[in-house]
Short mmCIF file of C-alpha atoms in Angstrom, two decimals:
data_model
loop_
_atom_site.label_atom_id
_atom_site.label_comp_id
_atom_site.label_asym_id
_atom_site.label_seq_id
_atom_site.Cartn_x
_atom_site.Cartn_y
_atom_site.Cartn_z
CA GLY A 951 -13.50 -0.01 11.34
CA ALA A 952 -10.97 2.02 9.31
CA VAL A 953 -12.70 1.63 5.95
CA VAL A 954 -11.57 3.66 2.96
CA SER A 955 -13.61 3.92 -0.21
CA GLN A 956 -12.75 5.16 -3.68
CA HIS A 957 -15.01 6.34 -6.46
CA PRO A 958 -15.18 5.47 -9.25
CA SER A 959 -13.75 1.98 -9.23
CA ARG A 960 -13.18 2.08 -12.95
CA VAL A 961 -13.15 4.93 -15.45
CA ILE A 962 -12.49 5.14 -19.17
CA CYS A 963 -11.95 8.54 -20.71
CA LYS A 964 -10.77 10.15 -23.90
CA SER A 965 -7.32 11.65 -24.20
CA GLY A 966 -7.28 15.30 -23.18
CA THR A 967 -10.10 15.10 -20.67
CA SER A 968 -9.81 15.40 -16.91
CA VAL A 969 -10.79 12.73 -14.43
CA LYS A 970 -11.53 13.14 -10.73
CA ILE A 971 -11.08 10.28 -8.26
CA GLU A 972 -12.51 10.51 -4.77
CA CYS A 973 -11.09 8.89 -1.65
CA ARG A 974 -13.18 8.82 1.49
CA SER A 975 -12.56 7.55 4.99
CA LEU A 976 -15.94 6.14 5.96
CA ASP A 977 -15.71 5.60 9.70
CA PHE A 978 -12.80 7.71 10.84
CA GLN A 979 -11.26 11.12 10.35
CA ALA A 980 -8.13 10.93 8.26
CA THR A 981 -5.60 13.60 9.00
CA THR A 982 -3.32 12.31 6.30
CA MET A 983 -4.14 10.68 2.99
CA PHE A 984 -1.81 9.24 0.40
CA TRP A 985 -2.13 8.68 -3.32
CA TYR A 986 -0.30 5.83 -5.00
CA ARG A 987 0.01 4.63 -8.54
CA GLN A 988 0.49 0.98 -9.35
CA PHE A 989 1.63 -0.31 -12.71
CA PRO A 990 0.90 -3.90 -13.75
CA LYS A 991 2.93 -6.42 -11.79
CA GLN A 992 4.77 -3.65 -9.96
CA SER A 993 4.80 -2.17 -6.51
CA LEU A 994 3.08 0.95 -5.33
CA MET A 995 4.61 4.29 -6.22
CA LEU A 996 3.79 7.07 -3.80
CA MET A 997 2.61 10.12 -5.71
CA ALA A 998 1.77 12.53 -2.96
CA THR A 999 0.88 12.98 0.68
CA SER A 1000 -1.98 15.25 1.58
CA ASN A 1001 -2.97 16.73 4.92
CA GLU A 1002 -6.37 18.23 5.52
CA GLY A 1003 -6.41 21.96 4.87
CA SER A 1004 -2.92 22.23 3.43
CA LYS A 1005 -1.19 21.72 0.11
CA ALA A 1006 -0.18 18.23 -0.87
CA THR A 1007 3.44 17.17 -0.78
CA TYR A 1008 4.40 15.61 -4.09
CA GLU A 1009 7.09 13.02 -4.60
CA GLN A 1010 9.96 13.78 -6.91
CA GLY A 1011 9.00 13.37 -10.54
CA VAL A 1012 5.26 13.73 -10.01
CA GLU A 1013 3.78 16.72 -11.83
CA LYS A 1014 1.68 18.69 -9.37
CA ASP A 1015 -0.10 20.58 -12.14
CA LYS A 1016 -1.14 17.35 -13.79
CA PHE A 1017 -2.16 15.45 -10.69
CA LEU A 1018 -4.19 17.89 -8.63
CA ILE A 1019 -4.86 16.81 -5.06
CA ASN A 1020 -7.40 18.45 -2.79
CA HIS A 1021 -7.89 17.35 0.82
CA ALA A 1022 -10.93 19.45 1.60
CA SER A 1023 -12.08 17.69 4.74
CA LEU A 1024 -10.95 15.07 7.24
CA THR A 1025 -12.86 12.41 5.33
CA LEU A 1026 -12.34 13.34 1.68
CA SER A 1027 -9.38 13.73 -0.65
CA THR A 1028 -9.62 14.00 -4.41
CA LEU A 1029 -7.12 13.34 -7.16
CA THR A 1030 -7.76 15.01 -10.51
CA VAL A 1031 -5.81 13.81 -13.49
CA THR A 1032 -5.83 16.78 -15.81
CA SER A 1033 -5.55 16.48 -19.59
CA ALA A 1034 -5.19 12.75 -19.32
CA HIS A 1035 -3.14 10.84 -21.85
CA PRO A 1036 -2.81 7.10 -22.49
CA GLU A 1037 0.39 6.96 -20.43
CA ASP A 1038 -1.66 8.03 -17.41
CA SER A 1039 -3.57 4.78 -17.61
CA SER A 1040 -2.91 2.98 -14.36
CA PHE A 1041 -4.36 1.72 -11.09
CA TYR A 1042 -4.63 4.56 -8.58
CA ILE A 1043 -4.90 3.70 -4.90
CA CYS A 1044 -5.44 6.00 -1.95
CA SER A 1045 -4.77 5.32 1.69
CA ALA A 1046 -5.47 7.11 4.93
CA THR A 1047 -4.11 7.19 8.44
CA LEU A 1048 -5.85 8.06 11.64
CA GLY A 1049 -3.28 10.65 12.67
CA GLN A 1050 0.19 11.91 12.06
CA GLY A 1051 1.96 9.69 14.50
CA ARG A 1052 4.92 7.67 13.29
CA THR A 1053 3.25 4.39 14.13
CA ASP A 1054 0.05 4.93 12.20
CA THR A 1055 -1.12 2.15 9.94
CA GLN A 1056 -2.26 3.05 6.45
CA TYR A 1057 -5.69 1.81 5.39
CA PHE A 1058 -6.14 1.47 1.66
CA GLY A 1059 -9.03 2.09 -0.64
CA PRO A 1060 -10.03 -0.51 -3.25
CA GLY A 1061 -8.34 1.38 -6.07
CA THR A 1062 -9.47 3.06 -9.29
CA ARG A 1063 -8.61 1.64 -12.69
CA LEU A 1064 -8.09 4.52 -15.14
CA THR A 1065 -7.96 3.82 -18.85
CA VAL A 1066 -7.25 6.71 -21.20
CA LEU A 1067 -8.08 6.06 -24.83
CA ALA B 323 17.40 5.83 3.41
CA GLN B 324 15.05 2.91 3.83
CA SER B 325 14.44 -0.03 1.55
CA VAL B 326 12.72 -3.36 1.49
CA ALA B 327 13.35 -6.42 -0.64
CA GLN B 328 11.11 -9.32 -1.51
CA PRO B 329 13.48 -11.76 -3.20
CA GLU B 330 10.81 -14.02 -4.64
CA ASP B 331 8.47 -12.83 -7.37
CA GLN B 332 6.33 -15.90 -6.91
CA VAL B 333 5.83 -18.60 -4.29
CA LYS B 334 3.90 -21.78 -4.93
CA VAL B 335 2.72 -24.04 -2.13
CA ALA B 336 0.29 -26.91 -1.86
CA GLU B 337 -2.89 -26.38 0.11
CA GLY B 338 -2.44 -27.45 3.71
CA ASN B 339 1.31 -26.96 3.68
CA PRO B 340 3.06 -24.18 5.57
CA LEU B 341 3.96 -21.09 3.61
CA THR B 342 6.68 -18.46 3.93
CA VAL B 343 6.95 -15.21 2.02
CA LYS B 344 10.32 -13.58 2.49
CA CYS B 345 11.12 -9.95 3.24
CA THR B 346 14.33 -8.18 4.20
CA TYR B 347 14.71 -4.52 5.03
CA SER B 348 17.27 -1.79 5.46
CA VAL B 349 16.86 1.25 7.71
CA SER B 350 19.11 3.64 9.59
CA GLY B 351 17.32 3.26 12.88
CA ASN B 352 14.56 1.06 14.16
CA PRO B 353 12.11 -0.37 11.62
CA TYR B 354 8.38 -0.22 11.58
CA LEU B 355 7.32 -3.17 9.41
CA PHE B 356 4.07 -4.13 7.70
CA TRP B 357 2.59 -6.84 5.57
CA TYR B 358 -0.30 -6.16 3.20
CA VAL B 359 -2.21 -8.45 0.84
CA GLN B 360 -3.73 -7.43 -2.49
CA TYR B 361 -6.35 -9.39 -4.39
CA PRO B 362 -6.78 -8.78 -8.16
CA ASN B 363 -8.03 -5.28 -8.99
CA ARG B 364 -8.36 -4.42 -5.32
CA GLY B 365 -6.56 -2.16 -2.90
CA LEU B 366 -4.22 -3.41 -0.20
CA GLN B 367 -5.51 -5.00 2.95
CA PHE B 368 -3.54 -4.68 6.17
CA LEU B 369 -2.38 -8.02 7.61
CA LEU B 370 -0.05 -7.18 10.47
CA LYS B 371 2.64 -4.84 11.72
CA TYR B 372 5.68 -4.84 13.97
CA ILE B 373 6.82 -1.88 16.03
CA THR B 374 8.44 -3.24 19.17
CA GLY B 375 7.98 -6.12 21.55
CA ASP B 376 7.54 -9.78 20.76
CA ASN B 377 9.39 -10.77 17.61
CA LEU B 378 6.52 -12.99 16.50
CA VAL B 379 3.58 -10.92 15.36
CA LYS B 380 0.18 -12.43 14.74
CA GLY B 381 -2.17 -10.90 12.21
CA SER B 382 -5.32 -11.42 10.21
CA TYR B 383 -6.45 -14.65 8.52
CA GLY B 384 -4.01 -16.81 10.50
CA PHE B 385 -0.90 -15.08 9.22
CA GLU B 386 2.09 -14.27 11.38
CA ALA B 387 5.48 -12.74 10.81
CA GLU B 388 8.77 -13.05 12.60
CA PHE B 389 11.00 -10.06 13.11
CA ASN B 390 14.71 -10.96 13.07
CA LYS B 391 16.92 -7.99 13.80
CA SER B 392 20.23 -9.73 13.16
CA GLN B 393 19.09 -10.90 9.73
CA THR B 394 17.05 -7.74 9.06
CA SER B 395 14.17 -9.92 7.99
CA PHE B 396 10.42 -9.95 8.50
CA HIS B 397 9.17 -13.12 6.83
CA LEU B 398 5.44 -13.77 6.56
CA LYS B 399 4.27 -17.22 7.55
CA LYS B 400 1.17 -19.35 7.84
CA PRO B 401 1.09 -22.90 9.22
CA SER B 402 -1.46 -24.25 6.74
CA ALA B 403 -2.11 -22.54 3.40
CA LEU B 404 -5.55 -22.13 1.88
CA VAL B 405 -6.39 -21.73 -1.80
CA SER B 406 -8.05 -18.45 -0.85
CA ASP B 407 -4.66 -17.15 0.35
CA SER B 408 -3.57 -16.90 -3.28
CA ALA B 409 -2.86 -13.19 -3.80
CA LEU B 410 -0.11 -10.61 -4.04
CA TYR B 411 1.72 -9.86 -0.80
CA PHE B 412 3.60 -6.67 -0.05
CA CYS B 413 6.11 -6.06 2.70
CA ALA B 414 6.66 -2.44 3.74
CA VAL B 415 9.00 -0.55 6.04
CA ARG B 416 9.27 2.84 7.68
CA ASP B 417 12.36 4.12 9.45
CA MET B 418 11.44 5.22 12.93
CA SER B 419 14.71 6.96 13.67
CA THR B 420 13.88 10.32 12.12
CA GLY B 421 11.41 12.87 13.40
CA GLY B 422 8.13 13.71 11.80
CA TYR B 423 6.17 11.61 9.41
CA GLN B 424 8.15 9.39 7.04
CA LYS B 425 6.70 7.69 4.04
CA VAL B 426 6.39 3.95 3.87
CA THR B 427 8.48 2.06 1.32
CA PHE B 428 6.85 -0.97 -0.28
CA GLY B 429 8.53 -4.05 -1.66
CA THR B 430 7.90 -5.23 -5.19
CA GLY B 431 5.43 -7.84 -4.08
CA THR B 432 5.36 -11.63 -4.03
CA LYS B 433 2.63 -13.54 -5.80
CA LEU B 434 1.49 -16.44 -3.67
CA GLN B 435 -0.17 -19.34 -5.44
CA VAL B 436 -1.73 -22.06 -3.31
CA ILE B 437 -2.34 -25.19 -5.32
CA PRO B 438 -5.37 -27.33 -4.44
#
């Protein structure tokens, strides 16, 4: 149980285009989903926290107009990288929790490798 | 504020030997501690967590971790390492003292290499 999927697993796009990444909780309803960015050989950087039906909460320094997050249902959250540039190339990972309790474990998706040419 | 430190970038151990991956934390109140493992180009997999109770927590794949409040540590251990344990390990902490949902802070990761 508690499986999270991401699609696509890998995407290459041209500079200036937009890319959408999907995160789905396959066997549970995820009240809260998180989006992380991971640079090579570095830890995870939390980008934003999203709750179903409400606006995402972005971490300091993350551009909300560039990284659009939509949590349309209890099983789906999307991250759209708008007008992507080479510096946006990274490994993007989502996670989900079963509820909003303080003891909830985060379950991670397999990640999406974005390369912007 | 909460923080977590993984002092070793890399740990090498021979197959069959015990392994330890170190983690120390800092929180204002009580900690909620996790260990995750990441294989190349994959997301993080949950190994184990500590909230309260027994200081020795057992998790997936034969891993365990020992919570030490006086040393503010939560080291990951395994009695006998396997080559397949080679991966990147992340320790994470959440401060339980404040109300509402608090984000989890991840360490910088420790690369474990098990040598055949």
